[in-house]
Amino acid sequence: MPRSSKNSSPNGGPVTLAMVAARAGVSMQTVSNAINSPDLLRPETLERVRRAIDEMGYRPSRAAQTLRSGSSKLIGYGIQPTPPGTAGAVMDRFLHALSDAADEAGYRILLFASPPGGPSLDGYEELLAQHEVDGFVLSGTERGDPRQSWLTKRGVPFIGFGRMWSGRPLGDWVDVDGACGTDAAVEHLVALGHRKIAFLGWGRGTSGAGDDRAEGWLRAMRRHGLATRGRRGQSIVNDIEAARAAAKPLLDGGATAVVAASDVLALGCYQTLRERGLAPGRDVAVVGFDDSPTAELLSPGLSSVAQPLEEVGRECVRLLLARIAAPGSPPERLLLEPSLIVRDSAGTPLSDRA
């Protein structure tokens, strides 16, 4: 006889709390405690109930849990469309890590659409009006972002993936030290013999993360006494075509290496080099940022600064749940260190090049 499917009883109906209690040989209150207050049970009882829950595929009613605990176990996340000509794989990886971490903590990520063109409040007020989320994770935090102050005024827990960058510091955040990453890239290139190292980023003041990454390049260049005038290229947006144009004056200025603020900008640099009959890695070293899937697939492979996105996802969930549990506690802010992944685009000493 075929076994019943998960979350259904032998007669085809849904598995109930009473059925799980009968299977485990305990009361319905004990099953409820196993789900909502496991610390009240002896370890052997808790294990028996959890085994019955797993074997029967029982899924507690979310609505009932919300009524009992006042918590929906939902975390809101506004997702923006990826503009043409850019790479969205980095945020995809972050969202996957965030979802895994939330799942382990008994929460789910509730996605809602955010309009293109920068952070806005669209979607946040609607979800709060429906009492459907316990808190929010914010990404794409930039100067002038209205979300932090709006949520703070309403006492809504949130965590930012990214610093606030301007104005009065608000809330908790987890970020990656972009300056540390580009500093490490320059150190690597200097060790290979490069002295004319350019930076390809975004316009000054247009992106907090972009300015942070530019600062790391500038800091390392000054530490080694290397010239920076004329070596900073600015792409208007994170776009391959814009990066191609921005890379041209850097190469005209004799740069032997380019550190880019993203892998997308690095790809634009690749294309400009090839237009000139030059080979990335052999004629001009290139280092990107984000270590997107494109970095490894390019030929030659793109050296890139990798963000620890799995750790970012875990810490975002940890800090948000801590904020939900203790709304009045002091803010916590974490700056995580990235790592440089060296591939063929920046792996050969300058003296060894033909």
Short mmCIF file of C-alpha atoms in Angstrom, two decimals:
data_model
loop_
_atom_site.label_atom_id
_atom_site.label_comp_id
_atom_site.label_asym_id
_atom_site.label_seq_id
_atom_site.Cartn_x
_atom_site.Cartn_y
_atom_site.Cartn_z
CA MET A 1 0.00 0.00 0.00
CA PRO A 2 1.47 3.41 -0.91
CA ARG A 3 2.39 5.70 1.96
CA SER A 4 0.45 8.89 2.51
CA SER A 5 2.05 12.05 1.22
CA LYS A 6 3.59 14.60 3.53
CA ASN A 7 1.15 16.82 5.42
CA SER A 8 -1.84 14.57 4.63
CA SER A 9 -3.50 11.88 6.72
CA PRO A 10 -4.15 8.30 5.50
CA ASN A 11 -7.69 9.34 4.45
CA GLY A 12 -6.32 12.23 2.38
CA GLY A 13 -7.18 15.04 4.80
CA PRO A 14 -4.69 17.38 6.46
CA VAL A 15 -2.58 16.15 9.36
CA THR A 16 -3.84 17.72 12.59
CA LEU A 17 -2.31 18.46 15.95
CA ALA A 18 -4.41 15.68 17.47
CA MET A 19 -3.03 13.14 14.98
CA VAL A 20 0.54 14.06 15.84
CA ALA A 21 -0.26 13.81 19.56
CA ALA A 22 -1.71 10.32 19.06
CA ARG A 23 1.31 9.24 17.03
CA ALA A 24 3.77 10.48 19.68
CA GLY A 25 1.66 9.27 22.61
CA VAL A 26 1.43 12.72 24.22
CA SER A 27 -1.21 15.40 24.74
CA MET A 28 -2.01 18.09 22.17
CA GLN A 29 -0.62 20.69 24.60
CA THR A 30 2.70 18.83 24.60
CA VAL A 31 2.81 18.98 20.78
CA SER A 32 2.00 22.70 20.95
CA ASN A 33 4.81 23.19 23.47
CA ALA A 34 7.22 21.30 21.21
CA ILE A 35 6.44 23.79 18.42
CA ASN A 36 6.18 27.03 20.38
CA SER A 37 8.05 26.49 23.67
CA PRO A 38 10.44 23.53 23.24
CA ASP A 39 12.41 24.49 26.36
CA LEU A 40 9.44 23.37 28.49
CA LEU A 41 9.83 19.72 27.46
CA ARG A 42 12.26 17.01 28.47
CA PRO A 43 14.75 16.27 25.66
CA GLU A 44 13.43 12.73 25.09
CA THR A 45 9.82 13.96 24.86
CA LEU A 46 10.77 16.75 22.51
CA GLU A 47 12.64 14.31 20.28
CA ARG A 48 9.65 11.93 20.16
CA VAL A 49 7.25 14.72 19.18
CA ARG A 50 9.59 16.15 16.57
CA ARG A 51 10.04 12.71 15.06
CA ALA A 52 6.27 12.31 14.79
CA ILE A 53 5.94 15.77 13.23
CA ASP A 54 8.59 14.93 10.66
CA GLU A 55 7.21 11.47 9.85
CA MET A 56 3.68 12.80 9.36
CA GLY A 57 4.72 15.98 7.58
CA TYR A 58 2.72 18.15 9.97
CA ARG A 59 2.82 21.86 9.23
CA PRO A 60 1.37 24.18 11.91
CA SER A 61 -1.14 26.76 10.74
CA ARG A 62 0.69 30.04 10.26
CA ALA A 63 -2.46 31.98 11.08
CA ALA A 64 -2.89 30.11 14.36
CA GLN A 65 0.75 30.66 15.27
CA THR A 66 0.40 34.37 14.59
CA LEU A 67 -2.64 34.63 16.84
CA ARG A 68 -0.88 32.76 19.66
CA SER A 69 2.49 34.46 19.51
CA GLY A 70 1.79 37.82 17.88
CA SER A 71 4.50 36.93 15.35
CA SER A 72 3.98 36.11 11.69
CA LYS A 73 7.47 34.57 11.38
CA LEU A 74 7.78 36.55 8.14
CA ILE A 75 10.60 38.92 7.19
CA GLY A 76 9.91 41.42 4.41
CA TYR A 77 12.43 42.04 1.63
CA GLY A 78 11.86 44.44 -1.26
CA ILE A 79 13.43 43.17 -4.46
CA GLN A 80 14.31 45.51 -7.31
CA PRO A 81 14.51 44.60 -11.01
CA THR A 82 18.00 44.18 -12.44
CA PRO A 83 18.70 46.84 -15.08
CA PRO A 84 19.86 45.65 -18.53
CA GLY A 85 23.63 45.48 -18.90
CA THR A 86 24.27 44.72 -15.23
CA ALA A 87 24.74 41.54 -13.23
CA GLY A 88 22.24 40.55 -10.55
CA ALA A 89 23.98 37.36 -9.43
CA VAL A 90 25.46 38.97 -6.32
CA MET A 91 22.07 39.92 -4.89
CA ASP A 92 20.69 36.53 -5.92
CA ARG A 93 23.39 34.87 -3.82
CA PHE A 94 22.65 37.18 -0.91
CA LEU A 95 18.93 36.44 -1.09
CA HIS A 96 19.61 32.70 -1.14
CA ALA A 97 21.88 33.01 1.92
CA LEU A 98 19.31 35.19 3.68
CA SER A 99 16.52 32.70 2.97
CA ASP A 100 18.61 29.78 4.26
CA ALA A 101 19.44 31.62 7.48
CA ALA A 102 15.81 32.66 8.01
CA ASP A 103 14.61 29.11 7.41
CA GLU A 104 17.00 27.75 10.03
CA ALA A 105 15.57 30.25 12.51
CA GLY A 106 11.97 29.27 11.72
CA TYR A 107 11.22 32.32 9.58
CA ARG A 108 10.39 32.87 5.91
CA ILE A 109 11.38 35.71 3.60
CA LEU A 110 8.39 37.49 2.08
CA LEU A 111 9.41 39.14 -1.19
CA PHE A 112 7.65 42.17 -2.56
CA ALA A 113 8.38 44.27 -5.63
CA SER A 114 10.25 47.55 -5.22
CA PRO A 115 10.20 49.99 -8.12
CA PRO A 116 13.41 50.69 -10.08
CA GLY A 117 15.30 53.91 -9.59
CA GLY A 118 16.48 53.66 -6.00
CA PRO A 119 15.08 53.01 -2.52
CA SER A 120 11.47 54.04 -1.86
CA LEU A 121 8.71 53.34 0.65
CA ASP A 122 6.50 51.58 -1.89
CA GLY A 123 5.40 48.23 -0.49
CA TYR A 124 6.53 48.80 3.09
CA GLU A 125 3.44 50.64 4.29
CA GLU A 126 1.11 48.14 2.62
CA LEU A 127 2.74 45.16 4.33
CA LEU A 128 2.70 46.85 7.71
CA ALA A 129 -0.95 47.79 7.31
CA GLN A 130 -1.73 44.10 6.79
CA HIS A 131 0.41 43.07 9.82
CA GLU A 132 2.15 40.47 7.68
CA VAL A 133 5.79 40.90 8.66
CA ASP A 134 7.81 41.03 11.88
CA GLY A 135 10.58 43.15 10.37
CA PHE A 136 12.47 44.05 7.20
CA VAL A 137 15.83 43.48 5.60
CA LEU A 138 16.96 46.47 3.54
CA SER A 139 19.51 46.34 0.75
CA GLY A 140 20.67 48.95 -1.74
CA THR A 141 21.05 51.48 1.08
CA GLU A 142 22.19 54.80 -0.34
CA ARG A 143 22.39 58.49 0.54
CA GLY A 144 18.93 59.97 0.91
CA ASP A 145 17.34 56.58 1.57
CA PRO A 146 14.00 57.32 3.31
CA ARG A 147 13.35 53.82 4.65
CA GLN A 148 15.46 53.82 7.82
CA SER A 149 13.97 56.95 9.39
CA TRP A 150 10.44 55.95 8.28
CA LEU A 151 10.70 52.51 9.90
CA THR A 152 12.45 53.88 13.00
CA LYS A 153 9.66 56.41 13.62
CA ARG A 154 7.13 53.57 13.51
CA GLY A 155 9.15 51.28 15.76
CA VAL A 156 9.48 48.64 13.05
CA PRO A 157 12.55 46.35 13.37
CA PHE A 158 14.90 46.34 10.39
CA ILE A 159 18.43 45.40 9.43
CA GLY A 160 20.41 46.91 6.57
CA PHE A 161 22.70 45.02 4.23
CA GLY A 162 24.85 48.08 3.75
CA ARG A 163 25.71 51.12 5.81
CA MET A 164 23.43 54.15 6.06
CA TRP A 165 26.17 56.35 4.51
CA SER A 166 24.73 59.73 5.42
CA GLY A 167 22.72 61.64 8.00
CA ARG A 168 22.12 60.46 11.55
CA PRO A 169 23.15 56.79 11.99
CA LEU A 170 20.03 54.65 12.36
CA GLY A 171 19.41 51.00 13.06
CA ASP A 172 21.51 47.89 12.77
CA TRP A 173 23.48 46.97 9.68
CA VAL A 174 25.85 44.41 8.23
CA ASP A 175 28.21 45.47 5.48
CA VAL A 176 31.29 44.34 3.61
CA ASP A 177 34.45 46.44 3.95
CA GLY A 178 34.85 47.52 0.33
CA ALA A 179 37.88 49.69 1.12
CA CYS A 180 39.64 46.68 2.59
CA GLY A 181 38.95 44.74 -0.62
CA THR A 182 40.33 47.31 -3.05
CA ASP A 183 43.28 47.98 -0.75
CA ALA A 184 44.11 44.25 -0.93
CA ALA A 185 43.80 44.37 -4.73
CA VAL A 186 46.32 47.22 -4.96
CA GLU A 187 48.70 45.42 -2.58
CA HIS A 188 48.56 42.35 -4.82
CA LEU A 189 49.23 44.38 -7.96
CA VAL A 190 52.11 46.28 -6.35
CA ALA A 191 53.66 42.93 -5.37
CA LEU A 192 53.48 41.96 -9.05
CA GLY A 193 55.46 45.07 -9.99
CA HIS A 194 52.69 47.44 -11.04
CA ARG A 195 53.02 51.14 -10.29
CA LYS A 196 50.49 52.66 -12.71
CA ILE A 197 47.33 51.27 -11.13
CA ALA A 198 44.05 52.90 -12.11
CA PHE A 199 40.64 52.72 -10.47
CA LEU A 200 37.40 52.37 -12.45
CA GLY A 201 34.39 53.24 -10.31
CA TRP A 202 31.26 55.37 -10.22
CA GLY A 203 30.91 59.11 -9.89
CA ARG A 204 32.02 60.60 -6.57
CA GLY A 205 29.10 60.92 -4.17
CA THR A 206 26.69 58.82 -6.24
CA SER A 207 27.21 55.58 -4.31
CA GLY A 208 28.30 55.02 -0.72
CA ALA A 209 29.65 51.56 -1.57
CA GLY A 210 31.40 52.96 -4.64
CA ASP A 211 33.08 55.73 -2.64
CA ASP A 212 34.14 53.17 -0.03
CA ARG A 213 35.81 51.01 -2.67
CA ALA A 214 37.51 54.03 -4.21
CA GLU A 215 38.85 55.02 -0.79
CA GLY A 216 40.61 51.68 -0.38
CA TRP A 217 42.39 52.11 -3.73
CA LEU A 218 43.38 55.68 -2.85
CA ARG A 219 44.61 54.68 0.60
CA ALA A 220 46.84 51.91 -0.74
CA MET A 221 48.19 54.03 -3.58
CA ARG A 222 49.19 56.79 -1.14
CA ARG A 223 50.76 54.29 1.21
CA HIS A 224 53.08 53.19 -1.60
CA GLY A 225 53.70 56.75 -2.84
CA LEU A 226 52.03 56.06 -6.21
CA ALA A 227 50.47 58.72 -8.39
CA THR A 228 46.66 58.89 -8.42
CA ARG A 229 46.08 61.99 -10.56
CA GLY A 230 44.41 61.03 -13.81
CA ARG A 231 44.07 57.41 -12.74
CA ARG A 232 40.48 57.42 -11.48
CA GLY A 233 37.90 56.67 -14.14
CA GLN A 234 34.19 57.22 -13.51
CA SER A 235 31.39 55.26 -15.11
CA ILE A 236 28.04 57.02 -14.75
CA VAL A 237 26.25 53.76 -13.90
CA ASN A 238 27.08 50.11 -13.27
CA ASP A 239 26.80 49.33 -16.95
CA ILE A 240 29.14 47.58 -19.40
CA GLU A 241 28.83 50.19 -22.15
CA ALA A 242 29.43 53.08 -19.75
CA ALA A 243 32.44 51.23 -18.32
CA ARG A 244 33.94 50.77 -21.78
CA ALA A 245 33.95 54.53 -22.30
CA ALA A 246 35.28 55.26 -18.81
CA ALA A 247 38.16 52.79 -19.24
CA LYS A 248 39.55 54.46 -22.39
CA PRO A 249 41.25 57.47 -20.75
CA LEU A 250 42.78 55.20 -18.10
CA LEU A 251 44.41 53.07 -20.78
CA ASP A 252 45.41 56.15 -22.77
CA GLY A 253 47.19 57.33 -19.63
CA GLY A 254 49.39 54.24 -19.60
CA ALA A 255 47.77 52.24 -16.79
CA THR A 256 49.28 48.76 -16.51
CA ALA A 257 46.56 47.59 -14.11
CA VAL A 258 42.93 48.51 -13.37
CA VAL A 259 40.99 47.89 -10.17
CA ALA A 260 37.24 48.07 -10.85
CA ALA A 261 34.46 48.72 -8.33
CA SER A 262 32.41 45.82 -9.77
CA ASP A 263 32.78 42.87 -12.09
CA VAL A 264 30.44 44.64 -14.53
CA LEU A 265 32.86 47.56 -14.77
CA ALA A 266 35.76 45.13 -15.13
CA LEU A 267 33.96 43.46 -18.03
CA GLY A 268 33.66 46.84 -19.74
CA CYS A 269 37.42 47.24 -19.28
CA TYR A 270 37.96 43.79 -20.84
CA GLN A 271 36.00 44.84 -23.91
CA THR A 272 37.94 48.08 -24.32
CA LEU A 273 41.25 46.21 -24.08
CA ARG A 274 40.16 43.76 -26.76
CA GLU A 275 39.01 46.57 -29.04
CA ARG A 276 42.62 47.78 -28.92
CA GLY A 277 44.10 44.36 -29.57
CA LEU A 278 45.28 44.04 -25.97
CA ALA A 279 44.84 40.99 -23.75
CA PRO A 280 43.50 41.28 -20.19
CA GLY A 281 46.04 39.77 -17.84
CA ARG A 282 48.86 39.71 -20.35
CA ASP A 283 49.00 43.38 -21.39
CA VAL A 284 46.94 45.03 -18.62
CA ALA A 285 46.00 43.43 -15.29
CA VAL A 286 42.36 43.74 -14.26
CA VAL A 287 40.72 43.14 -10.85
CA GLY A 288 36.95 43.30 -10.34
CA PHE A 289 34.73 43.31 -7.28
CA ASP A 290 31.93 40.88 -6.23
CA ASP A 291 33.36 37.64 -7.67
CA SER A 292 30.20 37.07 -9.72
CA PRO A 293 29.82 33.85 -11.75
CA THR A 294 31.01 35.85 -14.77
CA ALA A 295 34.42 36.34 -13.16
CA GLU A 296 35.34 32.66 -13.32
CA LEU A 297 33.79 32.11 -16.75
CA LEU A 298 35.63 34.96 -18.48
CA SER A 299 38.73 34.16 -20.50
CA PRO A 300 41.12 34.88 -18.95
CA GLY A 301 39.46 34.37 -15.57
CA LEU A 302 38.83 37.66 -13.77
CA SER A 303 40.56 38.27 -10.45
CA SER A 304 37.93 39.70 -8.14
CA VAL A 305 37.15 40.69 -4.54
CA ALA A 306 34.63 38.23 -3.11
CA GLN A 307 31.99 39.31 -0.59
CA PRO A 308 31.22 36.79 2.21
CA LEU A 309 27.52 36.72 1.32
CA GLU A 310 26.67 33.58 3.29
CA GLU A 311 28.02 35.22 6.44
CA VAL A 312 26.19 38.45 5.58
CA GLY A 313 22.90 36.54 5.29
CA ARG A 314 23.40 34.78 8.64
CA GLU A 315 24.33 37.98 10.45
CA CYS A 316 21.41 39.91 8.96
CA VAL A 317 18.95 37.36 10.32
CA ARG A 318 20.72 37.13 13.68
CA LEU A 319 20.74 40.89 14.23
CA LEU A 320 17.15 41.34 13.04
CA LEU A 321 15.84 38.66 15.40
CA ALA A 322 17.87 40.19 18.23
CA ARG A 323 16.28 43.56 17.47
CA ILE A 324 12.80 42.01 17.43
CA ALA A 325 13.48 40.38 20.81
CA ALA A 326 15.03 43.49 22.39
CA PRO A 327 13.75 46.65 20.66
CA GLY A 328 15.54 49.01 23.05
CA SER A 329 19.01 47.49 22.91
CA PRO A 330 21.95 49.51 21.50
CA PRO A 331 22.43 49.26 17.72
CA GLU A 332 24.89 46.70 16.40
CA ARG A 333 26.89 47.23 13.24
CA LEU A 334 29.18 44.66 11.63
CA LEU A 335 31.81 45.27 8.97
CA LEU A 336 32.90 42.00 7.37
CA GLU A 337 36.15 41.49 5.50
CA PRO A 338 36.09 40.38 1.84
CA SER A 339 38.76 38.22 0.18
CA LEU A 340 40.74 38.62 -3.02
CA ILE A 341 40.34 35.77 -5.52
CA VAL A 342 43.34 35.75 -7.88
CA ARG A 343 42.86 34.43 -11.41
CA ASP A 344 44.72 34.91 -14.70
CA SER A 345 43.69 38.55 -15.19
CA ALA A 346 46.03 39.57 -12.36
CA GLY A 347 48.27 36.62 -11.64
CA THR A 348 51.44 37.30 -13.65
CA PRO A 349 54.31 39.53 -12.45
CA LEU A 350 54.73 42.59 -14.65
CA SER A 351 58.37 41.67 -15.35
CA ASP A 352 57.30 38.30 -16.83
CA ARG A 353 55.01 39.77 -19.47
CA ALA A 354 55.96 39.70 -23.10
#
